Coordinates of C-alpha atoms in Angstrom, one line a residue:
M1 CA 26.1 95.9 96.6
S2 CA 28.4 98.6 96.7
E3 CA 32.7 97.7 97.4
L4 CA 33.7 100.3 99.4
E5 CA 37.6 101.2 98.9
M6 CA 38.5 102.6 101.8
T7 CA 42.5 104.9 102.5
D8 CA 43.7 106.2 105.6
D9 CA 42.0 109.3 106.5
D10 CA 41.6 110.2 110.6
Q11 CA 39.0 113.5 110.1
V12 CA 35.5 112.3 110.2
E13 CA 32.5 114.4 109.4
S14 CA 31.9 116.6 112.5
D15 CA 28.2 116.2 112.5
L16 CA 28.3 112.8 113.0
R17 CA 30.9 112.6 115.7
S18 CA 28.9 115.0 117.7
H19 CA 25.7 112.9 117.2
L20 CA 27.2 109.6 118.3
E21 CA 28.1 111.0 121.1
T22 CA 24.3 109.5 122.6
L23 CA 26.1 105.7 122.1
D24 CA 27.3 104.9 125.5
K25 CA 24.4 106.7 126.6
R26 CA 21.7 104.6 125.6
M27 CA 22.4 101.4 127.4
D28 CA 22.8 103.4 130.8
E29 CA 19.3 104.1 130.1
L30 CA 18.4 100.4 129.7
D31 CA 19.8 99.4 132.8
A32 CA 18.3 102.8 134.9
L33 CA 14.8 102.4 133.1
I34 CA 15.3 98.1 134.6
T35 CA 16.2 99.5 137.9
R36 CA 13.1 101.4 138.1
S37 CA 11.1 98.7 136.9
E38 CA 12.6 96.2 139.6
T39 CA 12.3 99.6 143.2
G40 CA 8.7 99.9 142.1
G41 CA 8.4 102.7 139.4
S42 CA 6.8 103.4 136.6
V43 CA 8.3 101.8 134.0
V44 CA 5.5 102.9 131.0
A45 CA 6.2 106.2 132.9
S46 CA 9.8 106.4 132.7
A47 CA 10.1 105.0 129.2
R48 CA 8.2 108.2 128.1
S49 CA 10.3 110.4 129.5
L50 CA 13.3 109.1 127.9
P51 CA 14.6 110.4 124.9
H52 CA 14.6 108.1 121.8
S53 CA 13.4 105.2 123.7
E54 CA 10.2 105.4 121.3
G55 CA 12.6 103.7 118.4
L56 CA 13.7 100.5 121.0
W57 CA 10.3 99.1 121.7
P58 CA 6.9 100.4 120.0
I59 CA 4.2 102.0 123.3
S60 CA 0.8 102.8 122.8
S61 CA -0.3 103.6 126.3
A62 CA 0.0 102.9 129.8
D63 CA -3.2 101.3 129.7
Q64 CA -2.5 98.3 126.9
A65 CA 0.7 97.6 128.8
D66 CA 1.6 95.1 131.1
E67 CA 4.4 96.1 133.7
G68 CA 6.0 92.8 134.3
Q69 CA 5.7 91.8 130.5
L70 CA 7.3 95.5 130.0
R71 CA 10.2 95.0 132.1
E72 CA 10.5 91.0 131.3
T73 CA 11.0 92.4 127.2
I74 CA 13.4 95.3 127.7
S75 CA 15.5 92.8 129.0
L76 CA 15.3 90.3 127.2
L77 CA 16.2 93.1 124.7
K78 CA 19.1 93.7 126.7
A79 CA 20.4 90.1 126.9
T80 CA 19.7 90.1 122.4
L81 CA 21.9 93.1 121.3
N82 CA 24.6 91.7 123.7
S83 CA 24.8 88.8 122.9
T84 CA 24.4 88.8 119.0
T85 CA 27.5 87.6 116.9
D86 CA 26.8 90.8 115.4
G87 CA 27.7 94.4 116.2
I88 CA 24.6 96.5 115.9
L89 CA 24.2 100.5 115.7
V90 CA 21.7 102.2 114.7
L91 CA 21.3 105.8 113.9
D92 CA 18.2 108.0 113.3
N93 CA 17.0 110.4 110.8
N94 CA 18.9 113.1 111.8
L95 CA 22.9 111.0 112.2
R96 CA 22.4 110.9 116.4
V97 CA 23.0 107.7 117.5
V98 CA 19.7 105.8 118.6
I99 CA 22.0 102.7 120.0
Y100 CA 24.8 100.5 119.8
N101 CA 25.5 96.8 121.8
T102 CA 28.5 95.5 123.1
K103 CA 30.0 93.6 119.8
F104 CA 30.2 96.9 117.9
V105 CA 32.0 98.4 120.5
T106 CA 34.6 95.4 120.4
L107 CA 34.6 94.4 116.6
W108 CA 35.1 98.3 116.0
D109 CA 38.4 97.7 118.2
I110 CA 37.5 101.1 120.2
P111 CA 39.6 100.6 123.6
P112 CA 38.7 99.4 126.3
S113 CA 40.7 102.3 128.3
L114 CA 38.9 105.6 126.2
D115 CA 36.9 107.8 128.3
R116 CA 33.8 107.0 126.9
E117 CA 32.8 111.0 127.9
D118 CA 36.3 111.6 125.6
K119 CA 33.0 111.5 122.8
K120 CA 35.4 113.3 120.4
G121 CA 38.4 110.4 120.7
W122 CA 35.5 108.2 120.8
L123 CA 34.8 108.4 118.3
R124 CA 38.2 109.2 116.1
A125 CA 38.5 105.5 117.7
F126 CA 35.3 104.8 116.1
T127 CA 36.1 105.7 112.5
A128 CA 39.4 107.3 111.0
P129 CA 42.0 104.3 112.1
L130 CA 40.9 101.4 110.9
M131 CA 38.8 101.9 107.7
E132 CA 40.0 102.2 104.6
N133 CA 38.5 105.4 103.5
A134 CA 36.5 107.0 106.4
D135 CA 35.1 109.4 104.2
T136 CA 33.5 107.2 101.5
F137 CA 32.3 105.3 104.6
V138 CA 30.3 108.2 105.8
K139 CA 28.8 109.5 102.3
R140 CA 27.8 105.4 102.5
I141 CA 25.9 106.2 105.6
R142 CA 24.1 109.2 103.8
E143 CA 23.3 107.7 101.4
Q144 CA 21.5 104.9 102.6
L145 CA 19.4 107.1 105.8
A146 CA 18.7 109.6 102.1
H147 CA 17.0 106.4 101.2
T148 CA 15.5 104.8 103.5
D149 CA 13.4 102.8 102.2
A150 CA 15.9 100.8 100.8
A151 CA 17.7 97.7 102.3
T152 CA 21.0 97.3 101.9
R153 CA 24.6 95.8 102.0
D154 CA 27.8 96.5 102.3
I155 CA 31.5 95.4 102.6
L156 CA 33.6 97.1 104.2
R157 CA 37.5 96.6 104.6
F158 CA 40.2 97.8 107.2
T159 CA 43.5 99.2 106.5
D160 CA 44.7 95.7 109.0
G161 CA 42.9 92.9 106.4
R162 CA 39.5 93.0 108.5
I163 CA 36.1 92.2 105.9
F164 CA 33.0 93.5 107.2
E165 CA 29.8 92.5 105.8
S166 CA 27.1 95.3 106.6
R167 CA 23.2 95.0 106.6
S168 CA 21.3 98.0 106.6
H169 CA 17.4 98.2 106.8
P170 CA 14.5 101.5 107.6
Q171 CA 13.7 101.1 111.9
Q172 CA 9.5 102.2 111.7
I173 CA 7.5 103.3 114.2
E174 CA 3.7 103.2 113.3
G175 CA 4.8 102.9 109.7
E176 CA 7.2 105.8 110.1
I177 CA 10.7 106.0 109.3
V178 CA 12.6 107.6 112.4
G179 CA 16.3 106.2 111.5
R180 CA 18.3 103.0 110.1
V181 CA 19.9 100.0 112.4
W182 CA 22.9 98.4 110.7
S183 CA 24.9 95.1 111.7
F184 CA 28.5 94.7 111.3
R185 CA 29.7 91.0 111.0
D186 CA 33.2 90.3 110.3
V187 CA 33.3 88.2 107.0
T188 CA 37.2 87.9 107.0
K189 CA 38.0 84.3 106.5
Q190 CA 35.4 83.9 104.3
R191 CA 35.7 86.7 101.9
Q192 CA 39.5 86.2 101.9
A193 CA 38.4 82.2 100.6
Q194 CA 36.2 83.2 98.3
E195 CA 38.2 85.6 96.7
L196 CA 41.2 82.9 96.1
V197 CA 38.8 80.4 94.8
E198 CA 37.4 83.2 92.3
Y199 CA 41.4 84.3 92.0
Q200 CA 42.1 80.5 91.0
A201 CA 38.7 80.3 88.9
T202 CA 40.1 83.5 86.3
Y203 CA 44.4 83.8 86.8
D204 CA 46.9 81.2 85.5
P205 CA 48.3 80.6 88.8
L206 CA 52.4 80.3 87.2
T207 CA 52.2 83.4 85.7
D208 CA 49.6 85.2 87.6
L209 CA 47.9 86.9 84.2
P210 CA 43.9 86.2 83.2
N211 CA 43.6 82.6 82.0
R212 CA 41.7 81.6 79.8
R213 CA 37.8 82.2 81.4
L214 CA 39.0 85.3 82.8
L215 CA 40.8 86.9 79.0
L216 CA 36.9 85.3 77.2
D217 CA 35.1 87.4 79.3
R218 CA 36.6 90.5 78.3
L219 CA 36.6 90.2 74.8
N220 CA 32.9 88.9 74.9
Q221 CA 32.5 92.9 76.1
M222 CA 35.1 94.3 74.2
L223 CA 33.3 92.9 71.1
A224 CA 30.2 94.8 73.1
R225 CA 31.7 97.9 73.0
C226 CA 33.8 97.8 69.8
R227 CA 30.3 96.7 67.9
R228 CA 28.0 99.7 69.8
H229 CA 30.3 102.9 69.5
Q230 CA 31.7 101.7 66.5
R231 CA 35.4 101.0 67.6
I232 CA 38.3 98.3 66.4
G233 CA 40.2 95.9 69.0
A234 CA 43.3 93.7 68.3
L235 CA 44.3 90.2 69.5
L236 CA 47.3 88.8 69.3
F237 CA 47.9 85.7 70.2
L238 CA 51.5 84.2 70.3
D239 CA 53.0 81.5 71.1
L240 CA 56.7 80.6 71.9
D241 CA 58.8 79.0 69.1
N242 CA 61.2 75.5 69.8
F243 CA 59.7 76.0 73.8
K244 CA 59.0 72.2 74.4
T245 CA 63.0 71.5 73.4
I246 CA 64.0 74.2 76.0
N247 CA 61.5 72.3 78.5
D248 CA 62.3 68.9 77.7
T249 CA 66.1 69.4 77.7
L250 CA 66.6 71.8 81.0
G251 CA 63.3 70.4 83.2
H252 CA 59.8 71.9 84.1
P253 CA 61.4 74.3 86.6
I254 CA 63.8 76.2 83.4
G255 CA 60.5 76.5 81.6
D256 CA 58.0 77.5 84.1
A257 CA 60.8 80.1 85.3
L258 CA 61.3 81.2 81.8
L259 CA 57.2 81.9 81.3
Q260 CA 57.4 83.5 84.7
Q261 CA 59.5 85.8 82.8
V262 CA 57.9 85.6 79.3
A263 CA 55.5 87.1 81.1
R264 CA 56.6 89.9 82.8
R265 CA 57.7 91.2 79.9
L266 CA 54.5 91.4 77.9
T267 CA 52.5 93.3 81.1
D268 CA 55.3 95.3 80.0
C269 CA 54.9 96.1 76.8
L270 CA 51.4 97.0 77.2
R271 CA 49.5 100.2 78.8
R272 CA 47.1 100.0 81.1
E273 CA 43.9 98.9 79.3
D274 CA 44.7 96.3 77.8
T275 CA 45.5 92.6 79.1
A276 CA 47.8 90.1 78.6
A277 CA 46.9 86.9 79.9
R278 CA 48.0 83.3 79.9
L279 CA 46.3 79.8 77.8
G280 CA 48.8 77.5 79.1
G281 CA 51.0 75.9 77.9
D282 CA 53.3 78.1 76.5
E283 CA 50.4 80.0 74.8
F284 CA 49.4 83.7 75.9
V285 CA 47.7 86.0 74.0
L286 CA 47.3 89.8 74.2
L287 CA 44.3 91.7 73.6
L288 CA 44.6 95.6 72.8
A289 CA 41.9 97.9 74.0
E290 CA 40.1 99.0 71.5
E291 CA 40.3 102.5 69.5
N292 CA 38.0 104.8 67.3
A293 CA 40.4 104.7 64.1
V294 CA 40.0 103.4 60.3
I295 CA 41.4 100.2 59.3
D296 CA 44.5 100.4 57.9
E297 CA 46.2 103.7 60.5
F298 CA 44.7 100.9 63.2
T299 CA 46.5 97.7 62.0
H300 CA 49.7 99.7 61.5
Q301 CA 49.5 100.5 65.0
V302 CA 48.8 96.9 65.9
D303 CA 51.9 96.1 63.9
I304 CA 54.3 98.6 65.8
A305 CA 52.8 96.7 68.5
A306 CA 53.9 92.7 67.8
N307 CA 56.9 94.1 66.6
K308 CA 57.4 95.6 69.6
V309 CA 56.6 92.6 71.7
L310 CA 59.2 90.0 69.4
A311 CA 61.7 92.1 69.7
A312 CA 60.9 92.4 74.2
L313 CA 60.4 87.4 73.2
S314 CA 63.2 88.1 72.2
E315 CA 66.4 89.2 74.1
P316 CA 68.1 86.3 76.0
Y317 CA 66.9 84.8 79.1
E318 CA 68.7 84.4 82.9
V319 CA 66.9 81.3 84.0
Q320 CA 68.7 79.8 87.6
G321 CA 72.4 80.1 85.7
H322 CA 71.2 79.7 82.0
R323 CA 71.7 81.5 79.3
L324 CA 68.2 81.3 76.9
Y325 CA 66.9 81.8 74.0
A326 CA 62.6 81.6 72.5
T327 CA 61.7 84.0 69.8
T328 CA 57.7 83.9 69.8
S329 CA 55.4 83.9 66.7
I330 CA 52.2 86.1 66.5
G331 CA 48.6 85.3 65.1
V332 CA 46.3 88.1 64.9
S333 CA 43.2 88.6 64.7
L334 CA 41.0 92.3 63.7
F335 CA 37.6 92.8 65.5
P336 CA 34.3 92.9 65.6
Q337 CA 34.0 91.8 61.4
N338 CA 31.4 90.0 60.8
G339 CA 28.9 88.5 63.9
E340 CA 31.8 86.1 65.5
N341 CA 32.1 85.7 69.0
A342 CA 35.1 85.9 71.4
D343 CA 35.6 82.0 70.7
D344 CA 36.1 83.4 66.3
V345 CA 38.4 86.0 67.7
L346 CA 40.5 83.9 69.9
M347 CA 40.7 80.5 66.6
Q348 CA 41.1 83.4 63.6
A349 CA 44.6 84.5 65.7
D350 CA 45.7 80.9 66.2
T351 CA 44.9 80.4 62.9
A352 CA 47.1 83.4 61.6
M353 CA 49.2 82.3 64.2
Y354 CA 50.1 78.1 62.6
R355 CA 51.1 81.0 59.4
A356 CA 53.7 83.0 61.2
K357 CA 55.0 79.1 62.0
E358 CA 55.2 78.5 58.5
A359 CA 57.1 81.4 57.5
G360 CA 58.9 80.8 59.1
R361 CA 58.8 81.5 62.8
N362 CA 59.8 85.1 64.7
T363 CA 56.9 87.1 63.2
V364 CA 53.8 88.4 62.9
R365 CA 50.8 87.0 60.6
F366 CA 47.2 88.9 60.8
F367 CA 44.3 86.5 59.7
L368 CA 43.1 87.0 56.4
P369 CA 39.2 85.3 55.3
S370 CA 40.6 82.7 53.0
M371 CA 43.6 81.6 55.8
R372 CA 39.5 81.0 57.6
K373 CA 38.6 78.7 53.9
S374 CA 42.3 77.0 54.2
S375 CA 41.1 75.9 58.3
E376 CA 37.9 74.8 57.7
E377 CA 39.5 72.3 54.6
Q378 CA 41.9 71.3 57.3
L379 CA 39.5 70.5 59.4
Q380 CA 37.4 68.5 56.1
M381 CA 40.0 67.0 55.7
Q382 CA 40.7 65.4 59.4
N383 CA 37.2 64.0 59.7
D384 CA 38.0 63.1 56.8
L385 CA 40.7 61.1 57.1
R386 CA 39.8 59.5 60.3
Q387 CA 36.6 58.5 58.5
A388 CA 39.3 57.2 55.5
L389 CA 40.6 54.3 58.0
E390 CA 37.4 53.4 59.2
R391 CA 35.4 52.6 55.5
D392 CA 39.2 51.2 54.5
E393 CA 39.5 54.3 51.8
L394 CA 43.9 54.0 52.4
K395 CA 45.7 52.0 50.3
I396 CA 48.8 50.6 49.6
L397 CA 50.4 49.7 46.3
W398 CA 53.9 48.2 46.1
Q399 CA 56.3 50.1 43.9
P400 CA 59.4 47.5 42.3
K401 CA 62.8 48.1 42.6
H402 CA 65.5 46.2 40.0
D403 CA 68.9 45.8 39.2
F404 CA 70.7 47.0 36.6
A405 CA 70.0 44.1 35.2
G406 CA 66.3 44.7 35.4
N407 CA 65.3 41.9 38.2
T408 CA 62.7 42.7 40.3
L409 CA 65.1 42.7 43.8
G410 CA 61.8 43.5 46.1
A411 CA 59.5 47.2 46.4
E412 CA 58.8 49.6 48.5
A413 CA 55.4 50.5 50.1
L414 CA 53.4 53.6 49.2
L415 CA 50.2 55.0 50.4
R416 CA 47.5 56.6 48.5
W417 CA 43.7 57.7 49.7
E418 CA 41.2 57.3 47.3
H419 CA 39.1 59.5 48.6
P420 CA 34.7 59.3 47.8
T421 CA 34.4 62.8 46.4
R422 CA 38.2 64.9 45.7
G423 CA 39.7 61.1 44.1
L424 CA 43.4 60.5 44.4
I425 CA 44.5 62.2 47.9
M426 CA 48.8 61.6 47.8
P427 CA 49.9 61.0 50.6
G428 CA 52.0 64.6 50.4
E429 CA 48.4 66.1 51.5
F430 CA 47.8 63.7 53.4
I431 CA 50.3 62.6 56.1
P432 CA 51.0 65.4 57.2
V433 CA 47.6 65.6 58.1
A434 CA 47.5 62.4 59.9
E435 CA 50.3 63.8 61.8
D436 CA 48.6 66.0 63.6
I437 CA 45.5 64.5 64.5
G438 CA 47.9 62.1 66.3
I439 CA 47.3 58.8 63.7
I440 CA 49.8 58.6 61.9
T441 CA 51.6 56.1 64.4
S442 CA 48.3 53.7 63.7
L443 CA 48.3 53.6 59.9
G444 CA 52.3 53.3 60.2
N445 CA 51.9 49.9 62.0
Q446 CA 49.2 48.5 60.0
V447 CA 51.3 49.6 56.3
L448 CA 54.2 47.5 58.4
E449 CA 51.7 44.6 59.4
V450 CA 50.5 44.4 56.2
S451 CA 54.0 44.0 54.9
C452 CA 55.8 41.6 57.2
N453 CA 52.1 38.8 56.3
L454 CA 52.9 39.9 52.9
L455 CA 56.4 39.0 53.1
R456 CA 55.6 35.1 54.5
K457 CA 53.3 35.2 51.7
I458 CA 56.0 35.8 48.9
A459 CA 58.3 33.8 50.3
D460 CA 55.6 30.3 51.3
D461 CA 54.0 30.7 47.9
Y462 CA 56.4 33.0 44.9
S463 CA 59.3 31.2 46.2
E464 CA 61.1 31.2 42.3
A465 CA 61.0 35.1 42.5
G466 CA 63.9 34.8 44.2
P467 CA 64.9 37.3 47.3
I468 CA 62.4 40.0 47.8
H469 CA 62.6 42.0 50.4
L470 CA 60.0 44.9 51.1
S471 CA 60.6 48.6 52.0
V472 CA 59.0 50.3 55.2
N473 CA 58.9 54.3 55.4
I474 CA 58.2 55.2 59.4
S475 CA 57.6 58.5 60.3
P476 CA 59.7 60.1 62.8
Q477 CA 56.3 60.1 66.1
Q478 CA 56.2 56.4 64.4
F479 CA 60.1 56.1 65.0
Q480 CA 60.5 57.4 68.6
Q481 CA 57.1 55.6 70.4
A482 CA 59.1 54.1 73.1
D483 CA 58.2 50.6 72.3
F484 CA 58.6 50.8 68.0
A485 CA 60.9 47.7 68.5
M486 CA 58.6 45.0 70.3
Q487 CA 56.1 46.5 67.5
V488 CA 58.3 45.3 64.8
A489 CA 59.4 41.8 66.9
H490 CA 55.3 41.0 66.9
F491 CA 54.9 42.0 63.5
L492 CA 57.8 39.4 62.6
K493 CA 57.1 36.7 64.8
T494 CA 53.2 36.4 63.7
S495 CA 53.8 36.6 60.3
G496 CA 56.4 34.3 60.1
A497 CA 58.3 36.9 58.3
N498 CA 61.9 36.2 57.0
P499 CA 63.3 39.6 59.5
T500 CA 66.4 40.1 56.8
R501 CA 64.0 40.2 54.0
L502 CA 62.3 43.4 56.0
T503 CA 64.2 47.0 54.8
L504 CA 63.1 50.3 57.1
E505 CA 63.3 53.4 55.7
L506 CA 64.3 57.0 58.3
T507 CA 64.7 60.0 57.0
E508 CA 67.6 62.0 58.4
N509 CA 66.6 64.3 59.7
M510 CA 65.2 61.9 62.0
L511 CA 68.4 60.1 62.6
V512 CA 70.3 63.9 63.5
T513 CA 68.3 63.5 66.5
N514 CA 68.9 62.5 70.3
L515 CA 71.3 60.2 68.3
E516 CA 71.9 58.6 71.3
E517 CA 69.1 57.0 71.4
V518 CA 67.9 56.1 67.8
M519 CA 71.0 54.3 67.5
A520 CA 70.1 52.0 70.8
K521 CA 66.8 51.4 68.8
M522 CA 68.1 50.9 65.8
V523 CA 70.6 48.3 67.4
D524 CA 67.9 46.2 69.5
L525 CA 66.3 45.8 65.7
K526 CA 69.7 44.6 63.9
R527 CA 69.9 42.2 66.3
L528 CA 65.9 40.6 64.8
G529 CA 67.6 40.9 61.1
V530 CA 66.6 44.5 59.7
R531 CA 68.2 45.9 57.6
F532 CA 67.6 50.0 57.5
S533 CA 67.7 52.1 54.8
I534 CA 67.5 56.1 55.1
D535 CA 65.4 58.1 52.8
D536 CA 65.8 61.1 50.3
F537 CA 70.1 61.3 51.0
G538 CA 70.8 64.3 50.6
T539 CA 67.9 66.3 51.8
G540 CA 68.1 66.5 55.7
Y541 CA 71.6 67.2 57.0
S542 CA 73.0 65.3 56.4
S543 CA 76.6 63.8 58.0
M544 CA 79.5 61.3 58.0
A545 CA 79.2 61.2 61.6
Y546 CA 76.1 59.8 61.9
L547 CA 76.7 57.1 59.2
K548 CA 80.1 55.4 60.9
R549 CA 78.5 55.3 64.0
L550 CA 74.7 53.8 62.4
P551 CA 74.2 50.0 61.6
L552 CA 73.1 51.9 58.0
D553 CA 72.7 48.9 54.5
E554 CA 71.6 50.7 52.1
I555 CA 71.0 54.9 51.7
K556 CA 67.8 56.2 49.1
I557 CA 69.3 59.0 46.1
D558 CA 66.2 61.6 46.2
R559 CA 64.7 61.9 42.7
S560 CA 65.2 65.9 43.5
F561 CA 68.8 64.5 42.8
V562 CA 68.3 61.9 40.2
N563 CA 66.0 64.2 37.4
D564 CA 68.7 66.3 37.2
I565 CA 71.6 64.4 36.3
V566 CA 70.8 65.0 32.9
T567 CA 70.6 69.1 32.9
D568 CA 72.8 70.5 35.9
P569 CA 76.1 69.3 36.1
E570 CA 76.5 70.4 39.7
T571 CA 73.7 67.9 40.0
V572 CA 75.8 65.3 38.4
S573 CA 79.5 66.0 41.0
I574 CA 76.6 65.5 44.1
V575 CA 75.7 62.1 43.1
E576 CA 78.6 61.3 42.2
A577 CA 80.1 61.8 45.4
I578 CA 76.9 60.1 47.8
I579 CA 77.3 56.7 45.9
T580 CA 81.3 57.0 46.1
M581 CA 80.9 58.0 50.0
A582 CA 78.8 54.7 49.7
S583 CA 80.5 52.2 48.4
K584 CA 83.9 53.7 50.3
L585 CA 81.0 52.7 54.1
G586 CA 79.7 49.6 52.3
L587 CA 76.9 50.8 51.8
S588 CA 74.1 49.3 49.0
V589 CA 72.7 52.7 46.9
V590 CA 68.7 53.4 46.0
A591 CA 67.9 55.9 43.6
E592 CA 64.4 56.6 43.4
G593 CA 62.5 58.5 40.4
V594 CA 63.7 57.4 37.6
E595 CA 62.2 58.1 35.0
N596 CA 63.7 57.7 31.6
S597 CA 66.9 55.7 30.1
R598 CA 69.4 58.4 30.6
E599 CA 68.8 59.0 34.2
F600 CA 69.4 54.8 34.6
D601 CA 72.2 54.4 31.7
F602 CA 74.3 57.5 33.9
L603 CA 73.4 55.8 37.5
R604 CA 74.1 52.7 36.2
K605 CA 77.9 53.3 34.9
R606 CA 78.2 55.0 38.2
G607 CA 77.8 51.9 39.9
C608 CA 74.4 52.2 41.4
H609 CA 72.7 49.0 42.5
C610 CA 69.2 49.4 42.8
F611 CA 66.7 51.6 41.0
Q612 CA 63.0 52.0 41.4
G613 CA 60.8 54.8 38.7
Y614 CA 58.2 55.3 36.4
M615 CA 59.8 54.0 33.6
L616 CA 60.7 50.4 35.1
C617 CA 57.4 50.3 36.4
Q618 CA 54.9 51.9 38.0
P619 CA 53.3 51.4 41.3
L620 CA 50.7 48.4 41.2
D621 CA 48.5 46.7 44.3
E622 CA 48.9 43.4 45.7
A623 CA 47.6 41.2 43.9
E624 CA 49.6 42.9 40.2
F625 CA 52.5 43.3 42.7
L626 CA 52.5 38.9 43.2
E627 CA 51.9 38.9 39.6
F628 CA 54.3 40.9 38.4
I629 CA 57.4 39.1 40.8
L630 CA 56.2 36.3 39.5
E631 CA 56.0 36.9 35.3
G632 CA 59.7 39.1 36.3
N633 CA 58.2 40.9 33.0
I634 CA 59.5 44.7 33.5
S635 CA 58.8 45.1 29.6
E636 CA 54.7 45.8 29.7
A637 CA 55.4 47.8 33.1
R638 CA 57.8 50.6 31.2
K639 CA 55.4 50.8 27.8
N640 CA 52.6 52.0 30.4
G641 CA 55.2 54.3 32.2
T642 CA 54.4 57.6 32.9
Q643 CA 54.6 61.3 34.9
S644 CA 55.3 59.7 38.6
V645 CA 53.1 61.1 40.5
F646 CA 53.2 59.2 43.7
E647 CA 55.4 60.2 46.7
G648 CA 56.7 57.5 49.6
F649 CA 54.8 57.2 52.4

């Protein structure tokens, strides 16, 4: 099928005009034929006397023709031609018009007032004012007549928006091709509906950019061309930095308007042969057309183009009265490299984009083979971690806390992963993975539930150990759950644990995000009797404002400060300031990571209340911890103490 691309033109081939002059005459001749038959004339003779009439009905001889049947056939043919919903046009091999029907005149908008004798005016009305490109239309008719044995189907477009389907097939008389028959049907509504469906399937409705489906189709075609012609192409994967903050703060209409402006800027950065697409959310892709260049030169060109895009997208946006800023991280994949398909190229660029995020955002990173290995290892860890939950490979250890006299005050719950082949995997390595795959909340709830049950067990069976407290690290995702306070209340109630013996450890960065919401949730939990501690104090966004407003009970000095107090005078000043500030605010101070007596003595003399670290005791499993608090003996633990490799979960 060919799409006839038309433009306005009031000039039509003169020979087509002259040959169309017999159109109107053919129907008059049919009328005359039937009239003669009804008045007693010979229909067969009349039919034979009419030029070109043989192309309308087969007549072999007068002896074979039944005049009554012939009159009926002629009448039926005339009625059929004029009653069909398709416009019919018949041309002979010399472009002479044989016949047309009433629907043809209607479809082509030939005005009834037009003088049928004015053949030149009639032909002009038939073509030029209506077709988008009359010359192309005439050329197509000639091609069809030149290939008379082929049936064809075309789509004709008109300047008024109408769309016709044109079907053509050869006309034969006794096996000889004498011309062609065209039928025209108005398919405007059907084609518009079809084109709308096709558009919706391949274009993003918000930005009018190609969507993932169309992008992959074009990328596959480009990959094939690159391999065939030894060329190089590039795909850029873009992700807006911190777009979620804008969307959540100002609302989706503002976010959508911003995405539309981003799409326009991307389009302005590209050449005609390039493609900008939107995958969804704030993810965009640029497909740069292939070139015949050496790899180093092409890489340099792509780097220039990527940084041009970075600069364009970093300019401020004016969106419904808001002045917004949005930077972008870009990952680049050059292709073809091996036997990768379109999905592989897209994944490689996506991987490189995440390296750009890790490098500080608003930058460009090219995909390297080493990234593939890292991504594969990451995927393997994700799969292994899911299975670890099912196989009970994640274990909780308890690191005791002591006062300066060596009395056991409690313990912090630490999580470790005993991998069946890799051995011990530390929380700093697998906790971010748990956050990425969305299981951190489930994992955190398990630790919280175990801690509450252990508190109740200690109270019931080890009361002689004194008031033992347990601390549990809470991840940001876990704390942000709407029902987090209810979850804590549930674990406390079902276990029967004393809420005042449970300490929830939060990070500084968690507290400064949505302070009012955080405060409300902490107040709800505080009503239960739960205690709060700031973990790794001094490594985040410390602020006296939230220290004064939030219902805190203690702060934990990060191990990085504790380990430097012996050698770094500046660290000494920081630690002394933290302890003094906590004392003024009525907060307890816990020092984590205490590894030697010099650190212990320094902290004790400055007024630190609680200590944990390998100098005092290494992490213990539940049975060891229960035995430890019952004996209250830390001397053996000190002998076995080594450099700490455990991080709090």
